[in-house]
Amino acid sequence: MSYFKWLESWYESYCDDEWEHTHGLKIESIDTPGWRVTIPLLATELEDKPLNEIIIDRDDNDWVRCWIKDGYFEGAGGLRNLEEMVKLFKEWVEE
């Protein structure tokens, strides 16, 4: 299963005609250039799960940062690191 298919399934598992109206998942481009992901953790079993900030710097175009802030898993990375951020989220969820 691809990491994006896994993310779709994870998000769908919380959709109950209420949760998804206040807990949106975002994937957006940033001007670095790169990507940013914001994944809701509020009202999930992950809400209080700790995450040590992830910092990966390979070069100016190949980098990832992931952290938890205000009940959201946040990730930012280079243009070719979007799938890697989803992979890191999946690994954190499953550990």
CSV table of C-alpha atoms in Angstrom, one decimal:
chain,number,residue,atom,x,y,z
A,1,MET,CA,0.0,0.0,0.0
A,2,SER,CA,1.4,3.4,-0.9
A,3,TYR,CA,1.9,5.9,1.9
A,4,PHE,CA,-0.8,8.2,0.5
A,5,LYS,CA,-3.3,5.3,0.4
A,6,TRP,CA,-2.4,4.5,4.0
A,7,LEU,CA,-3.0,8.2,4.9
A,8,GLU,CA,-6.3,8.2,3.2
A,9,SER,CA,-7.3,5.1,5.2
A,10,TRP,CA,-6.0,6.6,8.4
A,11,TYR,CA,-8.0,9.8,7.9
A,12,GLU,CA,-11.1,7.9,6.8
A,13,SER,CA,-11.0,5.8,10.0
A,14,TYR,CA,-11.8,8.9,12.0
A,15,CYS,CA,-14.5,10.4,9.7
A,16,ASP,CA,-17.8,10.0,11.5
A,17,ASP,CA,-19.9,12.9,10.0
A,18,GLU,CA,-18.6,15.1,12.8
A,19,TRP,CA,-14.8,14.8,13.4
A,20,GLU,CA,-13.8,15.7,9.8
A,21,HIS,CA,-15.8,19.0,10.0
A,22,THR,CA,-13.4,20.4,12.6
A,23,HIS,CA,-10.2,18.4,12.0
A,24,GLY,CA,-9.0,19.0,8.5
A,25,LEU,CA,-5.9,17.5,7.0
A,26,LYS,CA,-3.8,19.9,4.9
A,27,ILE,CA,-1.1,19.4,2.2
A,28,GLU,CA,0.1,22.7,0.8
A,29,SER,CA,3.1,24.1,-1.1
A,30,ILE,CA,5.5,26.5,0.6
A,31,ASP,CA,7.7,29.1,-1.0
A,32,THR,CA,11.0,27.5,0.0
A,33,PRO,CA,10.1,25.7,-2.4
A,34,GLY,CA,8.6,22.6,-0.8
A,35,TRP,CA,5.7,21.1,1.0
A,36,ARG,CA,3.9,21.4,4.3
A,37,VAL,CA,1.6,18.8,5.9
A,38,THR,CA,-0.7,19.4,8.8
A,39,ILE,CA,-2.4,16.3,10.2
A,40,PRO,CA,-5.0,16.5,13.0
A,41,LEU,CA,-4.4,14.5,16.1
A,42,LEU,CA,-7.1,16.0,18.3
A,43,ALA,CA,-9.8,13.5,19.4
A,44,THR,CA,-7.6,10.6,18.3
A,45,GLU,CA,-5.6,8.1,20.4
A,46,LEU,CA,-2.5,10.0,19.2
A,47,GLU,CA,-3.5,13.3,20.7
A,48,ASP,CA,-1.0,13.0,23.6
A,49,LYS,CA,1.6,10.8,22.0
A,50,PRO,CA,5.0,12.5,22.1
A,51,LEU,CA,7.3,13.0,19.1
A,52,ASN,CA,10.9,14.1,19.3
A,53,GLU,CA,11.3,16.7,16.5
A,54,ILE,CA,12.6,15.1,13.4
A,55,ILE,CA,15.3,17.1,11.5
A,56,ILE,CA,16.8,15.7,8.3
A,57,ASP,CA,19.1,17.9,6.2
A,58,ARG,CA,20.6,16.2,3.2
A,59,ASP,CA,21.1,19.3,1.1
A,60,ASP,CA,19.2,22.6,0.3
A,61,ASN,CA,16.6,20.8,-1.7
A,62,ASP,CA,16.3,17.5,0.2
A,63,TRP,CA,15.2,18.2,3.8
A,64,VAL,CA,12.4,17.3,6.2
A,65,ARG,CA,11.2,18.6,9.6
A,66,CYS,CA,8.4,17.0,11.6
A,67,TRP,CA,7.0,18.1,14.9
A,68,ILE,CA,3.8,18.2,17.0
A,69,LYS,CA,2.1,21.6,17.7
A,70,ASP,CA,-1.3,22.3,19.2
A,71,GLY,CA,-2.7,18.9,18.5
A,72,TYR,CA,-1.4,18.5,15.0
A,73,PHE,CA,1.4,16.6,13.4
A,74,GLU,CA,3.3,19.2,11.3
A,75,GLY,CA,5.8,18.5,8.6
A,76,ALA,CA,7.7,20.6,6.1
A,77,GLY,CA,10.2,19.5,3.5
A,78,GLY,CA,11.7,19.9,0.1
A,79,LEU,CA,10.0,19.5,-3.3
A,80,ARG,CA,10.6,15.8,-3.4
A,81,ASN,CA,10.0,15.0,0.3
A,82,LEU,CA,6.2,15.0,0.5
A,83,GLU,CA,5.9,11.2,0.5
A,84,GLU,CA,8.7,11.0,3.1
A,85,MET,CA,6.8,13.2,5.5
A,86,VAL,CA,3.8,10.9,5.2
A,87,LYS,CA,6.1,7.9,5.7
A,88,LEU,CA,7.5,9.4,8.8
A,89,PHE,CA,4.0,10.1,10.1
A,90,LYS,CA,3.0,6.5,9.4
A,91,GLU,CA,6.1,5.2,11.2
A,92,TRP,CA,5.3,7.4,14.2
A,93,VAL,CA,1.7,6.3,14.3
A,94,GLU,CA,2.7,2.6,14.2
A,95,GLU,CA,5.5,2.6,16.7
